[in-house]
Amino acid sequence: MKKIQRGTLIFGIGIIVVFVAIQLLVQFKILNSFWFTIIRLGAVMAIVSLGLNLIYGFNGQFSLGQWAFYAIGAYASADATYRWTQLHSALGILVLLFAVVLSGLGILLIGRWISRIRGMDALSQFALYLIAIALLTWMALLVAKTLDAPVTALLNAIPPNISLQIVFFLSIILAGLIAAEVSFLFGLPVLTLGSDYFGIATLGLTIIVKVLLDNSDTMLGFPEMKGARGMIGIPKITTWFWVFSFLVLAIVITRNLLLSSYGRAIISVREDEVAAKAMGIDIAFYKNLTFVIGSFFAGAAGALYAHINGFLHPNTFNFIKSFDPLIIVVFGGLGSVTGTVAASFAWALVLEGFLRLWLPQGFETWRFVVYPLLLLIMMLLKPNGLLGSYEIAYLRDHIPSLRKKDKAQIQPPSTYPTAATDAQEVKS
Amino acid sequence: MMTVATAAPSATLNNNNAPVLSVQNLSKEFGGLKAVYNFNLELAEHSLIGLIGPNGAGKTTVFNMITGIYVPTTGSIKLYGEEISNLEPHKINHLGIARTFQNIRLFSNLTVLDNVRIAYHTHAGYSLYDSILRSKKYSTRERELTEKAQDFLEVFRLEDRQTEIAKNLPYGEQRRLEIARALAANPKLLLLDEPAAGMNPAETVDLMNLIHFIRDKFNLTILLIEHQMRVVMGICEGITVMDFGEVIARGTPKDIQSNPRVIEAYLGPGAAALSEKFKRKKNQ
Ligand SMILES: Nc1ncnc2c1ncn2[C@@H]1O[C@H](COP(=O)(O)OP(=O)(O)O)[C@@H](O)[C@H]1O
Ligand SMILES: [Mg+2]
């Protein structure tokens, strides 16, 4: 057994204390439903922002698309749980499951094949993937339909409470995966553009997704999503346990990724693309990888969000709101995990909580004056964000001290044979 | 797609007797400007060759083509007999070419240690899953590569700086760190672009010492760009001189020093004649 580091221990204890404290506050109704929602919103936002921080803060790719993946995750998972609770059918989750799994396998297989043949351009790859995924999704639909009746019967055999939790949990993971797959496809042609163009393209994606959601009942053929009227009847089952567990998971995954060779490769792309390439780093691969992982976080967070209020409206996913996670990441510190989590809760508490309560009736809109002002002051006083690049001990790298060695063996002697001649040469 | 790229196949390329690097008829145009024209070069195993020439001669452009940063307009580049001019930069690195840059390109917000550890990522030997799940494989491999990186830092006398942020290092140490980083990628061929630029004479001597030392210790072939002629005279076995994109002279340091075309390239037209006169006067 290896020794557990102090930082890890403190982090573990901190997690348990925070979880139990909030849980108790909720249990004994000290925290009313308004504040309970705020806290869960903070946790959801932290997951979204951690994803964005990976993409923008660590990989250096400026993205406004995080909100699109958040929306995709929210609606995908809401549809699955809605169908289960309201229509008593497992079809929603089954279609999602098979579409995600088959497409995922398709992507992996085609990816492996493409890596063998040289020089296929990004757009042809994109077209190839798209055709394959369309086919596989259609197949998924067929498979799901045939399995609908038996799976529904199976899920009905277990207590309804538990079956709902199973469907919910699956839908969160699948929401993350579907967002990841969409981001992979989208990133393929777009990530090869520079960071600025990437930002604009991702903004476009957010706008497209919002428009599609406005017309989800007509254009997409999901009448239960009710388009611009907003989707109702989603079970409100995002407990503190669920959001908190996923937040901790997101933090641990981010930390483990960043403190590895993969993390260093991701960061090197942000630091200097040319140097990264020359050091053997496949920058296209790492941009894609980071984008996919970051979007996974957004999708899963969207699923958690959908089940807080039980209500989804396309306006929530307006591109204006896509600046929220961006502002959180910049505010908390680009490239700081600790800062991102702290800023997410600060965002929820201040903007959605206190300011909403404190400002007199009818003045809530002033929040959006206070908010940019705060940001402006912040940028003037602390341009690197609230916490800069500070991390709590758990999130820091622990570098072993040097081993004692015989220096004479590894360092050049101070008078190397050529030195003498060379020194005279230069001095003369 | 989630595993680390395959290890460098350079070992398989090593068996034949082809030169380490063979560049033929290499040219690069930038919208009509011939930055490099008909450049040829052959590097034998374990050689230390200098590429010199006045500013703007096209030396860095040659490096950029060898490392795949620029695609040559025409010509071929072979590493151990295998064509590499159509490969992406990271693949060329995997095949065994590493470099430094004229205007230092460190990962400036990373620590000194991480700058070197990045070099190991292709042969880190653990998968993405290992790193996310913190498997035993992750821990052992990560410890091994950290120790290796620390060894390199010691070679370059940077061991006390390992947790320092790279951009906070003094200039000379940044230069050394960049060489350490390139070397950690375990190259067969090391390209150094004006490694002594901005250093004082004592530091320069020190650095040349170091370059000579690593060439022997790591069994490298080194191609070194320099625009001050004097610096390379002491350590290079052969020198290629460029001017206006073309090779104007080639030979041992001694030959080069007295070559009139070289003197003119450096000091302007008529300089060679002047220098001859000067020498004759001195001898009289
Ligand atoms: N990316 C580029 N675009 C346009 N011109 C370039 C580029 N890179 C280099 N050049 C030009 O090519 C010539 C050779 O430059 P370079 O190889 O940097 O010279 P050196 O390294 O010998 O000083 C110069 O005239 C330079 O302006
Ligand atoms: Mg140059």
XYZ file of C-alpha atoms and ligand atoms in Angstrom:
740
model
C 0.000 0.000 0.000
C 1.371 3.374 -0.897
C 1.197 6.212 1.529
C -1.777 8.511 1.109
C -0.677 12.075 0.564
C -1.761 14.699 3.043
C -3.489 16.762 0.382
C -5.541 13.776 -0.703
C -6.535 13.061 2.868
C -7.632 16.642 3.500
C -9.530 16.663 0.219
C -11.313 13.420 1.128
C -12.290 14.660 4.563
C -13.373 18.009 3.138
C -15.614 16.265 0.611
C -17.343 14.219 3.275
C -17.795 17.208 5.587
C -19.270 19.408 2.852
C -21.555 16.650 1.639
C -22.886 15.798 5.089
C -23.254 19.437 6.147
C -25.349 20.438 3.139
C -27.308 17.197 3.300
C -28.195 17.874 6.939
C -29.130 21.485 6.218
C -31.476 20.292 3.516
C -32.824 17.424 5.593
C -33.774 19.699 8.477
C -35.171 22.365 6.168
C -32.676 24.974 7.401
C -31.871 25.481 3.736
C -35.131 26.325 1.973
C -35.878 25.082 -1.509
C -34.697 28.348 -3.068
C -31.220 28.064 -1.600
C -31.123 24.341 -2.154
C -31.701 24.963 -5.853
C -29.000 27.629 -5.855
C -26.462 25.247 -4.343
C -27.264 22.489 -6.809
C -27.044 25.029 -9.623
C -23.605 26.038 -8.377
C -22.435 22.426 -8.510
C -23.868 21.946 -12.012
C -22.182 25.131 -13.168
C -18.900 23.946 -11.658
C -19.033 20.795 -13.792
C -19.788 22.786 -16.965
C -17.030 25.260 -16.170
C -14.466 22.572 -15.360
C -15.104 21.227 -18.846
C -14.649 24.656 -20.352
C -11.530 25.287 -18.322
C -10.020 22.146 -19.829
C -10.812 23.392 -23.327
C -9.986 27.065 -22.891
C -7.885 27.355 -19.758
C -5.654 24.337 -20.237
C -5.789 23.590 -23.960
C -6.070 27.224 -25.046
C -9.011 26.781 -27.428
C -11.469 29.620 -26.961
C -14.934 28.055 -27.027
C -18.462 29.395 -26.748
C -19.901 25.976 -27.534
C -19.991 24.645 -23.984
C -23.580 25.848 -23.701
C -24.661 23.878 -26.776
C -23.388 20.654 -25.245
C -25.030 21.553 -21.968
C -28.327 21.936 -23.866
C -27.855 18.697 -25.779
C -27.209 16.814 -22.549
C -30.161 18.398 -20.785
C -32.692 17.608 -23.478
C -31.338 14.137 -24.261
C -31.537 12.947 -20.688
C -34.833 14.754 -19.977
C -36.409 12.977 -22.907
C -35.324 9.592 -21.584
C -36.611 10.103 -18.031
C -39.761 11.848 -19.286
C -40.646 8.861 -21.445
C -39.985 6.541 -18.557
C -42.067 8.399 -15.963
C -44.818 9.895 -18.133
C -45.166 7.411 -20.973
C -44.012 4.322 -19.022
C -41.711 3.320 -21.832
C -38.008 2.529 -21.854
C -37.778 3.477 -25.505
C -36.192 6.879 -24.784
C -33.299 5.541 -22.761
C -32.862 2.559 -25.084
C -32.607 4.704 -28.211
C -30.146 6.943 -26.416
C -28.150 3.961 -25.212
C -27.872 2.209 -28.534
C -27.337 5.395 -30.525
C -24.508 6.428 -28.236
C -22.887 3.005 -27.988
C -23.146 2.134 -31.680
C -21.968 5.582 -32.786
C -19.157 5.394 -30.290
C -18.033 2.041 -31.639
C -18.373 3.378 -35.165
C -16.193 6.363 -34.340
C -13.538 4.175 -32.723
C -13.435 1.734 -35.638
C -13.384 4.388 -38.339
C -10.829 6.353 -36.333
C -8.547 3.357 -36.217
C -8.974 2.789 -39.927
C -8.329 6.427 -40.818
C -5.172 6.561 -38.706
C -3.732 3.837 -40.949
C -4.328 5.594 -44.237
C -2.371 8.767 -44.633
C -3.520 12.183 -45.696
C -7.305 12.098 -45.462
C -8.434 15.684 -44.917
C -10.647 16.681 -42.027
C -13.732 17.367 -44.133
C -13.727 13.951 -45.819
C -13.246 12.359 -42.415
C -16.148 14.385 -41.133
C -18.396 13.246 -43.986
C -17.386 9.632 -43.459
C -18.138 9.763 -39.737
C -21.432 11.532 -40.353
C -22.690 8.909 -42.794
C -21.645 6.107 -40.469
C -23.332 7.721 -37.480
C -26.559 8.364 -39.385
C -26.651 4.702 -40.366
C -25.801 3.478 -36.888
C -28.410 5.731 -35.264
C -31.025 4.322 -37.584
C -29.908 0.831 -36.595
C -30.045 1.866 -32.942
C -33.645 2.908 -33.425
C -34.540 -0.511 -34.793
C -32.738 -2.374 -32.026
C -34.286 -0.169 -29.343
C -37.776 -0.697 -30.706
C -37.496 -4.461 -30.607
C -36.051 -4.368 -27.095
C -38.533 -1.817 -25.767
C -41.211 -4.230 -24.516
C -38.925 -6.722 -22.708
C -36.748 -4.019 -21.111
C -39.769 -2.044 -19.956
C -41.177 -5.220 -18.403
C -37.833 -5.908 -16.734
C -37.578 -2.396 -15.278
C -41.178 -2.615 -14.093
C -40.316 -5.736 -12.156
C -38.017 -3.785 -9.804
C -39.320 -1.120 -7.382
C -40.280 2.077 -9.314
C -37.986 4.194 -7.187
C -34.948 2.172 -8.065
C -35.821 1.761 -11.739
C -36.169 5.537 -12.054
C -32.751 6.027 -10.453
C -31.251 3.506 -12.870
C -32.793 5.267 -15.859
C -31.658 8.638 -14.466
C -28.095 7.544 -13.824
C -27.816 5.978 -17.273
C -29.270 9.095 -18.852
C -26.630 11.318 -17.196
C -23.768 9.202 -18.512
C -25.363 8.899 -21.950
C -26.075 12.640 -22.050
C -22.383 13.211 -21.440
C -21.424 10.695 -24.103
C -23.785 12.059 -26.738
C -22.418 15.560 -26.113
C -18.910 14.117 -26.417
C -19.731 12.444 -29.719
C -21.323 15.559 -31.176
C -18.296 17.573 -30.083
C -15.972 15.064 -31.706
C -17.784 15.389 -35.018
C -18.005 19.149 -34.756
C -14.403 19.532 -33.672
C -12.995 17.463 -36.508
C -13.213 20.162 -39.196
C -13.384 23.153 -36.847
C -10.497 22.525 -34.457
C -8.013 22.768 -37.290
C -8.910 26.458 -37.562
C -7.126 28.759 -35.149
C -8.486 29.470 -31.688
C -10.322 32.670 -32.716
C -12.146 30.994 -35.580
C -12.905 28.102 -33.313
C -14.592 30.518 -30.898
C -16.816 31.906 -33.624
C -17.692 28.472 -34.988
C -18.642 27.217 -31.523
C -20.813 30.298 -31.009
C -22.540 29.308 -34.240
C -23.126 25.841 -32.856
C -24.737 27.254 -29.708
C -27.081 29.367 -31.820
C -28.000 26.427 -34.057
C -28.770 24.196 -31.095
C -30.989 26.873 -29.547
C -32.933 27.280 -32.801
C -33.352 23.525 -33.116
C -34.652 23.372 -29.551
C -37.100 26.188 -30.273
C -38.501 23.917 -32.948
C -37.843 20.576 -31.317
C -41.502 19.530 -31.649
C -41.724 20.287 -35.359
C -38.242 20.132 -36.900
C -36.776 17.375 -34.756
C -39.949 15.380 -34.211
C -39.984 15.294 -30.396
C -43.497 16.531 -29.507
C -42.829 16.003 -25.786
C -40.106 18.676 -25.853
C -42.781 21.209 -26.826
C -40.381 23.510 -28.695
C -40.383 27.150 -27.632
C -43.146 26.548 -25.091
C -40.725 24.650 -22.880
C -40.586 21.056 -21.767
C -42.488 20.174 -18.599
C -43.058 17.017 -16.616
C -39.421 16.008 -16.179
C -38.978 14.205 -12.837
C -37.250 16.423 -10.249
C -34.742 13.886 -9.071
C -31.392 15.686 -9.033
C -30.572 15.265 -5.369
C -27.613 16.815 -3.566
C -26.035 13.368 -3.613
C -26.154 13.176 -7.418
C -24.789 16.659 -8.200
C -22.152 16.445 -5.541
C -20.972 12.988 -6.628
C -20.667 14.094 -10.228
C -18.856 17.251 -9.225
C -16.324 15.282 -7.192
C -15.945 12.865 -10.084
C -15.349 15.764 -12.474
C -12.714 17.248 -10.172
C -10.906 13.944 -9.724
C -10.962 13.149 -13.445
C -9.707 16.631 -14.316
C -6.930 16.396 -11.759
C -5.816 12.914 -12.772
C -5.840 13.896 -16.414
C -3.909 17.105 -15.900
C -1.265 15.549 -13.685
C -0.352 12.985 -16.314
C 1.599 12.880 -19.513
C -1.673 13.539 -21.355
C -2.309 16.629 -19.260
C 1.149 17.967 -19.979
C 0.568 17.413 -23.692
C -2.774 19.251 -23.459
C -1.178 22.216 -21.711
C 1.802 22.326 -24.066
C -0.608 22.967 -26.945
C -1.836 26.067 -25.127
C 1.700 27.200 -24.361
C 3.223 26.944 -27.814
C 1.800 24.926 -30.692
C 4.955 25.000 -32.782
C 7.152 23.867 -29.912
C 4.601 21.194 -28.991
C 4.636 19.815 -32.541
C 8.407 19.837 -32.609
C 8.400 17.910 -29.326
C 6.345 15.160 -30.938
C 2.900 16.151 -29.743
C 0.049 15.487 -32.144
C -1.730 18.749 -31.483
C -4.844 17.891 -33.512
C -5.345 14.783 -31.395
C -4.980 16.629 -28.108
C -7.293 19.438 -29.154
C -9.913 16.860 -30.073
C -9.383 14.867 -26.910
C -9.752 17.906 -24.674
C -12.793 19.161 -26.533
C -14.466 15.766 -26.214
C -13.760 15.438 -22.484
C -14.858 19.029 -21.806
C -18.077 18.469 -23.739
C -18.719 15.262 -21.834
C -18.737 17.314 -18.642
C -21.145 19.817 -20.209
C -23.531 17.083 -21.361
C -23.587 15.329 -17.989
C -24.092 18.660 -16.217
C -26.988 19.428 -18.558
C -28.637 16.167 -17.537
C -28.298 17.082 -13.868
C -29.662 20.544 -14.540
C -32.734 19.224 -16.366
C -33.837 17.299 -13.286
C -33.489 20.152 -10.790
C -36.516 22.215 -11.789
C -38.230 19.593 -13.918
C -38.617 22.227 -16.591
C -36.504 23.070 -19.637
C -36.850 26.090 -21.866
C -34.757 26.867 -24.979
C -34.201 30.392 -23.645
C -32.046 28.933 -20.897
C -29.698 27.825 -23.671
C -29.545 31.162 -25.411
C -26.033 32.055 -26.576
C -25.972 35.056 -24.231
C -25.947 32.597 -21.354
C -23.058 30.749 -22.950
C -20.872 33.521 -21.590
C -21.686 32.475 -18.018
C -19.280 29.523 -17.857
C -16.720 31.563 -19.751
C -16.937 34.356 -17.211
C -16.732 31.862 -14.371
C -13.575 30.340 -15.818
C -11.930 33.714 -16.385
C -13.066 34.975 -12.999
C -11.871 31.930 -11.120
C -8.571 31.750 -12.954
C -7.843 30.297 -16.367
C -6.123 27.036 -15.695
C -7.136 26.763 -12.042
C -9.452 23.930 -11.039
C -9.855 25.276 -7.518
C -10.712 28.729 -8.853
C -13.274 27.370 -11.282
C -15.163 25.469 -8.600
C -15.043 28.420 -6.197
C -16.192 30.877 -8.875
C -19.078 28.599 -9.892
C -20.509 28.592 -6.392
C -19.850 32.307 -6.056
C -21.697 32.854 -9.331
C -24.707 30.838 -8.116
C -24.809 32.364 -4.659
C -24.292 35.970 -5.675
C -25.940 36.262 -9.040
C -28.753 33.779 -8.718
C -29.075 34.061 -4.944
C -28.293 37.211 -3.017
C -28.659 39.737 -5.798
C -32.015 38.275 -6.735
C -33.190 38.517 -3.123
C -31.620 41.806 -2.134
C -32.459 43.907 -5.123
C -35.957 45.369 -4.720
C -38.840 44.001 -6.759
C -38.562 44.850 -10.411
C -34.866 45.585 -10.124
C -33.630 42.046 -10.709
C -32.436 43.036 -14.125
C -29.877 45.259 -12.387
C -28.003 42.065 -11.687
C -26.765 42.270 -15.230
C -25.341 45.684 -14.563
C -23.719 44.724 -11.284
C -22.305 41.545 -12.754
C -20.261 43.088 -15.588
C -19.165 45.860 -13.255
C -17.830 43.326 -10.786
C -16.061 41.654 -13.631
C -14.541 44.884 -14.841
C -13.207 45.739 -11.403
C -11.880 42.240 -11.105
C -10.079 42.424 -14.461
C -8.478 45.677 -13.392
C -7.383 44.460 -9.993
C -6.620 40.819 -10.646
C -6.408 40.045 -14.354
C -5.329 36.461 -13.721
C -8.580 35.636 -12.003
C -9.557 35.319 -8.398
C -7.124 32.532 -7.629
C -4.711 32.886 -10.541
C -3.155 29.481 -10.937
C -3.511 28.536 -7.267
C -4.579 24.967 -6.503
C -5.354 23.223 -3.251
C -2.758 20.631 -2.248
C -4.754 17.727 -3.660
C -4.716 19.276 -7.125
C -1.024 20.109 -7.145
C 1.692 17.971 -8.599
C 3.995 16.384 -6.059
C 7.480 16.265 -7.440
C 9.860 13.856 -5.777
C 13.116 15.369 -4.622
C 16.296 14.511 -6.418
C 18.182 11.330 -5.781
C 21.776 11.693 -4.700
C 24.117 10.970 -7.540
C 27.709 11.220 -8.513
C 27.729 14.478 -10.406
C 31.035 13.815 -12.107
C 29.404 11.040 -14.104
C 26.659 13.059 -15.641
C 27.929 16.603 -15.905
C 30.569 17.689 -18.364
C 33.988 18.269 -16.812
C 34.662 21.977 -16.547
C 37.682 21.614 -18.787
C 36.562 19.540 -21.687
C 39.297 18.885 -24.278
C 37.942 21.353 -26.815
C 37.270 24.022 -24.243
C 40.805 25.325 -24.124
C 41.129 25.990 -27.810
C 37.632 27.298 -28.009
C 38.061 29.677 -25.113
C 41.150 31.196 -26.681
C 39.328 31.447 -29.944
C 36.511 33.437 -28.471
C 38.659 35.619 -26.272
C 41.045 36.575 -29.029
C -7.540 6.625 -30.624
C -7.058 6.830 -26.894
C -3.665 5.223 -26.598
C -0.372 7.003 -26.839
C 1.013 7.074 -30.356
C 3.242 4.190 -31.345
C 6.855 4.259 -30.317
C 9.502 5.636 -32.612
C 10.375 3.146 -35.338
C 13.809 4.706 -35.656
C 15.438 1.546 -34.342
C 14.392 -0.291 -37.472
C 15.845 2.432 -39.659
C 19.236 2.185 -38.074
C 20.503 -0.960 -39.704
C 21.445 0.223 -43.186
C 24.422 2.399 -43.867
C 22.513 5.432 -45.070
C 23.677 8.764 -43.659
C 21.759 10.111 -40.675
C 20.397 12.935 -42.739
C 20.510 13.443 -46.446
C 19.025 16.612 -47.902
C 18.836 16.996 -51.669
C 17.923 19.988 -53.847
C 15.885 21.523 -51.087
C 14.177 24.814 -51.951
C 11.655 27.015 -50.241
C 9.918 30.016 -51.716
C 7.857 32.551 -49.834
C 5.736 34.260 -52.466
C 8.572 34.739 -54.938
C 11.338 35.114 -52.352
C 13.740 32.211 -52.594
C 14.540 31.769 -48.911
C 16.398 28.524 -49.599
C 17.573 27.454 -53.028
C 18.969 24.083 -54.052
C 20.284 23.184 -50.631
C 22.209 19.927 -50.183
C 23.563 18.400 -47.014
C 24.683 15.025 -45.788
C 25.329 14.238 -42.151
C 27.367 11.215 -41.158
C 26.661 9.340 -37.948
C 28.016 11.081 -34.844
C 29.145 14.206 -36.681
C 28.930 17.736 -35.364
C 28.366 20.084 -38.253
C 27.886 23.828 -38.279
C 25.515 25.699 -40.567
C 26.554 29.319 -40.706
C 25.716 32.406 -42.665
C 24.672 36.005 -42.172
C 21.190 36.899 -40.936
C 18.459 36.071 -43.429
C 20.592 33.514 -45.249
C 17.926 30.849 -44.894
C 19.407 28.725 -42.101
C 16.307 28.656 -39.902
C 14.160 27.917 -42.933
C 16.277 24.813 -43.562
C 15.630 23.698 -39.968
C 11.931 24.369 -40.340
C 11.801 22.167 -43.409
C 13.783 19.341 -41.837
C 11.452 19.331 -38.824
C 8.299 19.538 -40.937
C 7.195 22.985 -39.755
C 7.448 24.179 -43.374
C 6.675 22.031 -46.394
C 9.550 22.350 -48.905
C 8.721 23.797 -52.313
C 10.960 21.143 -53.873
C 13.558 18.655 -52.770
C 13.905 15.646 -50.563
C 14.877 15.076 -46.940
C 15.856 11.593 -45.865
C 16.465 10.342 -42.356
C 18.442 7.091 -42.473
C 17.351 6.761 -46.075
C 13.654 7.252 -45.407
C 11.831 10.199 -46.936
C 10.441 12.483 -44.244
C 9.669 15.703 -46.105
C 5.965 14.843 -46.345
C 5.521 13.977 -42.665
C 3.925 16.059 -39.946
C 6.299 17.623 -37.373
C 5.308 15.348 -34.500
C 5.959 12.255 -36.593
C 9.366 13.554 -37.596
C 10.114 14.013 -33.920
C 9.070 10.418 -33.240
C 11.492 9.278 -35.943
C 14.363 10.860 -34.064
C 14.844 14.536 -34.871
C 14.627 17.105 -32.107
C 15.411 20.790 -32.205
C 15.682 24.066 -30.389
C 14.502 27.426 -31.668
C 16.356 30.609 -32.447
C 13.962 32.633 -30.288
C 13.546 30.255 -27.380
C 10.211 28.463 -27.406
C 9.797 26.927 -23.995
C 6.443 26.075 -22.465
C 6.874 29.207 -20.468
C 4.183 28.794 -17.814
C 5.173 25.241 -16.992
C 7.801 24.213 -14.525
C 11.320 23.396 -15.617
C 10.681 19.734 -14.845
C 7.429 19.625 -16.831
C 9.143 21.177 -19.830
C 11.429 18.175 -19.911
C 8.775 15.628 -18.949
C 6.700 16.614 -21.994
C 9.353 15.026 -24.137
C 8.412 11.593 -22.796
C 4.744 11.695 -23.592
C 4.931 9.473 -26.670
C 6.720 6.775 -24.761
C 5.182 7.414 -21.385
C 3.923 3.840 -21.563
C 0.552 4.284 -19.928
C -2.869 4.892 -21.426
C -5.415 7.615 -20.827
C -7.361 5.179 -18.659
C -4.291 4.484 -16.569
C -3.891 8.169 -15.887
C -7.558 8.827 -15.077
C -7.832 5.743 -12.872
C -4.367 6.304 -11.382
C -3.394 2.715 -12.010
C -0.227 1.141 -10.705
C 1.219 1.377 -14.200
C 0.654 5.130 -14.130
C 2.457 5.497 -10.823
C 5.516 3.450 -11.748
C 5.925 4.869 -15.246
C 5.359 8.405 -14.037
C 7.996 7.971 -11.353
C 10.439 6.502 -13.885
C 10.020 9.301 -16.364
C 10.258 11.927 -13.663
C 13.574 10.451 -12.569
C 14.814 10.396 -16.142
C 13.815 14.016 -16.574
C 15.614 14.920 -13.383
C 18.723 13.202 -14.705
C 18.615 15.414 -17.772
C 18.216 18.481 -15.611
C 21.375 17.490 -13.793
C 23.321 17.135 -17.015
C 22.362 20.709 -17.764
C 22.920 21.865 -14.183
C 19.264 22.816 -13.782
C 18.443 20.332 -11.021
C 17.911 23.037 -8.421
C 15.439 24.758 -10.689
C 13.042 21.889 -11.290
C 9.979 23.505 -9.725
C 10.706 26.954 -11.107
C 8.383 28.352 -13.812
C 10.347 28.266 -17.065
C 9.806 31.901 -18.002
C 11.375 33.036 -14.729
C 14.736 31.483 -15.536
C 17.633 33.636 -16.622
C 18.262 33.617 -20.336
C 21.228 31.263 -20.351
C 19.346 28.688 -18.308
C 16.351 28.924 -20.634
C 18.659 28.075 -23.520
C 20.041 25.087 -21.641
C 16.555 23.953 -20.669
C 15.468 24.027 -24.276
C 18.356 21.765 -25.221
C 17.552 19.476 -22.288
C 13.955 19.239 -23.447
C 14.980 18.401 -27.017
C 17.440 15.809 -25.795
C 14.895 14.127 -23.537
C 12.910 13.160 -26.642
C 15.780 10.746 -27.289
C 16.681 11.983 -30.766
C 19.264 10.595 -33.157
C 19.733 13.992 -34.704
C 19.729 17.220 -32.739
C 19.234 20.554 -34.480
C 20.350 23.609 -32.534
C 19.350 27.016 -33.854
C 21.789 29.658 -32.601
C 22.073 28.194 -29.118
C 24.680 30.768 -28.113
C 22.730 33.815 -29.245
C 22.723 36.477 -26.561
C 25.318 34.767 -24.391
C 28.548 36.306 -23.214
C 31.863 34.705 -24.271
C 32.273 32.715 -21.047
C 28.749 31.331 -21.251
C 29.309 30.526 -24.905
C 32.421 28.497 -24.195
C 30.560 26.724 -21.466
C 27.707 25.891 -23.801
C 29.944 24.632 -26.579
C 31.576 22.408 -24.012
C 28.221 21.052 -23.079
C 27.204 20.464 -26.674
C 30.384 18.537 -27.303
C 29.798 16.533 -24.145
C 26.217 15.537 -24.934
C 27.157 14.583 -28.467
C 29.537 11.971 -27.041
C 27.447 10.910 -24.098
C 24.175 10.424 -25.977
C 25.770 9.364 -29.246
C 24.137 12.126 -31.217
C 24.545 13.700 -34.580
C 24.330 17.458 -34.215
C 23.654 20.190 -36.735
C 24.274 23.598 -35.276
C 23.262 26.964 -36.672
C 25.299 29.958 -35.741
C 25.737 33.313 -37.306
C 28.859 34.312 -35.427
C 31.503 32.364 -37.275
C 33.939 32.247 -34.385
C 31.683 30.281 -32.100
C 31.505 27.200 -34.288
C 35.116 27.145 -35.379
C 36.240 25.493 -32.179
C 33.838 22.613 -32.019
C 32.450 21.780 -35.445
C 34.140 19.207 -37.615
C 32.604 20.509 -40.769
C 30.941 23.737 -41.738
C 28.427 24.647 -44.410
C 28.054 28.324 -45.217
C 24.881 29.826 -46.640
C 24.166 33.205 -48.098
C 20.983 34.414 -49.789
C 19.477 30.946 -49.609
C 22.355 29.163 -51.271
C 25.351 27.205 -50.067
C 28.442 29.245 -50.837
C 31.086 27.156 -49.137
C 31.650 23.855 -47.423
C 34.608 22.413 -45.599
C 36.645 22.228 -42.429
C 36.734 25.257 -40.130
C 40.207 26.131 -41.427
C 39.130 26.146 -45.085
C 36.086 28.200 -44.287
C 37.971 30.841 -42.358
C 40.116 31.701 -45.324
C 37.477 31.276 -48.023
C 37.076 34.612 -49.815
C 33.387 34.052 -50.616
C 32.662 33.502 -46.962
C 34.537 36.598 -45.904
C 32.646 38.632 -48.463
C 29.342 37.232 -47.340
C 30.072 38.309 -43.825
C 31.916 41.570 -44.355
C 30.574 42.749 -47.689
C 32.004 42.844 -51.220
C 35.642 43.667 -51.474
C 36.309 42.450 -47.968
C 38.175 39.380 -49.128
C 40.672 41.421 -51.086
C 41.144 43.751 -48.171
C 41.689 40.905 -45.800
C 44.280 39.387 -48.151
C 46.128 42.659 -48.240
C 45.965 42.888 -44.484
C 47.362 39.392 -44.063
C 50.186 40.039 -46.496
C 51.111 43.188 -44.664
C 51.143 41.345 -41.387
C 53.398 38.635 -42.811
C 55.877 41.092 -44.212
N 7.345 32.311 -42.778
C 7.993 33.131 -43.623
N 7.309 33.901 -44.501
C 7.956 34.719 -45.333
N 9.280 34.847 -45.392
C 10.025 34.115 -44.542
C 9.424 33.224 -43.606
N 10.396 32.626 -42.887
C 11.554 33.134 -43.346
N 11.339 34.017 -44.334
C 12.369 34.753 -45.088
O 13.309 33.821 -45.547
C 14.609 34.355 -45.475
C 15.487 33.436 -44.663
O 15.126 33.527 -43.303
P 15.747 32.629 -42.175
O 15.733 31.229 -42.604
O 15.045 32.942 -40.919
O 17.237 33.179 -42.094
P 18.373 32.884 -41.047
O 17.876 31.900 -40.061
O 19.519 32.374 -41.852
O 18.716 34.194 -40.409
C 14.491 35.754 -44.888
O 14.487 36.678 -45.941
C 13.160 35.721 -44.219
O 12.573 36.988 -44.206
Mg 17.626 32.113 -38.081
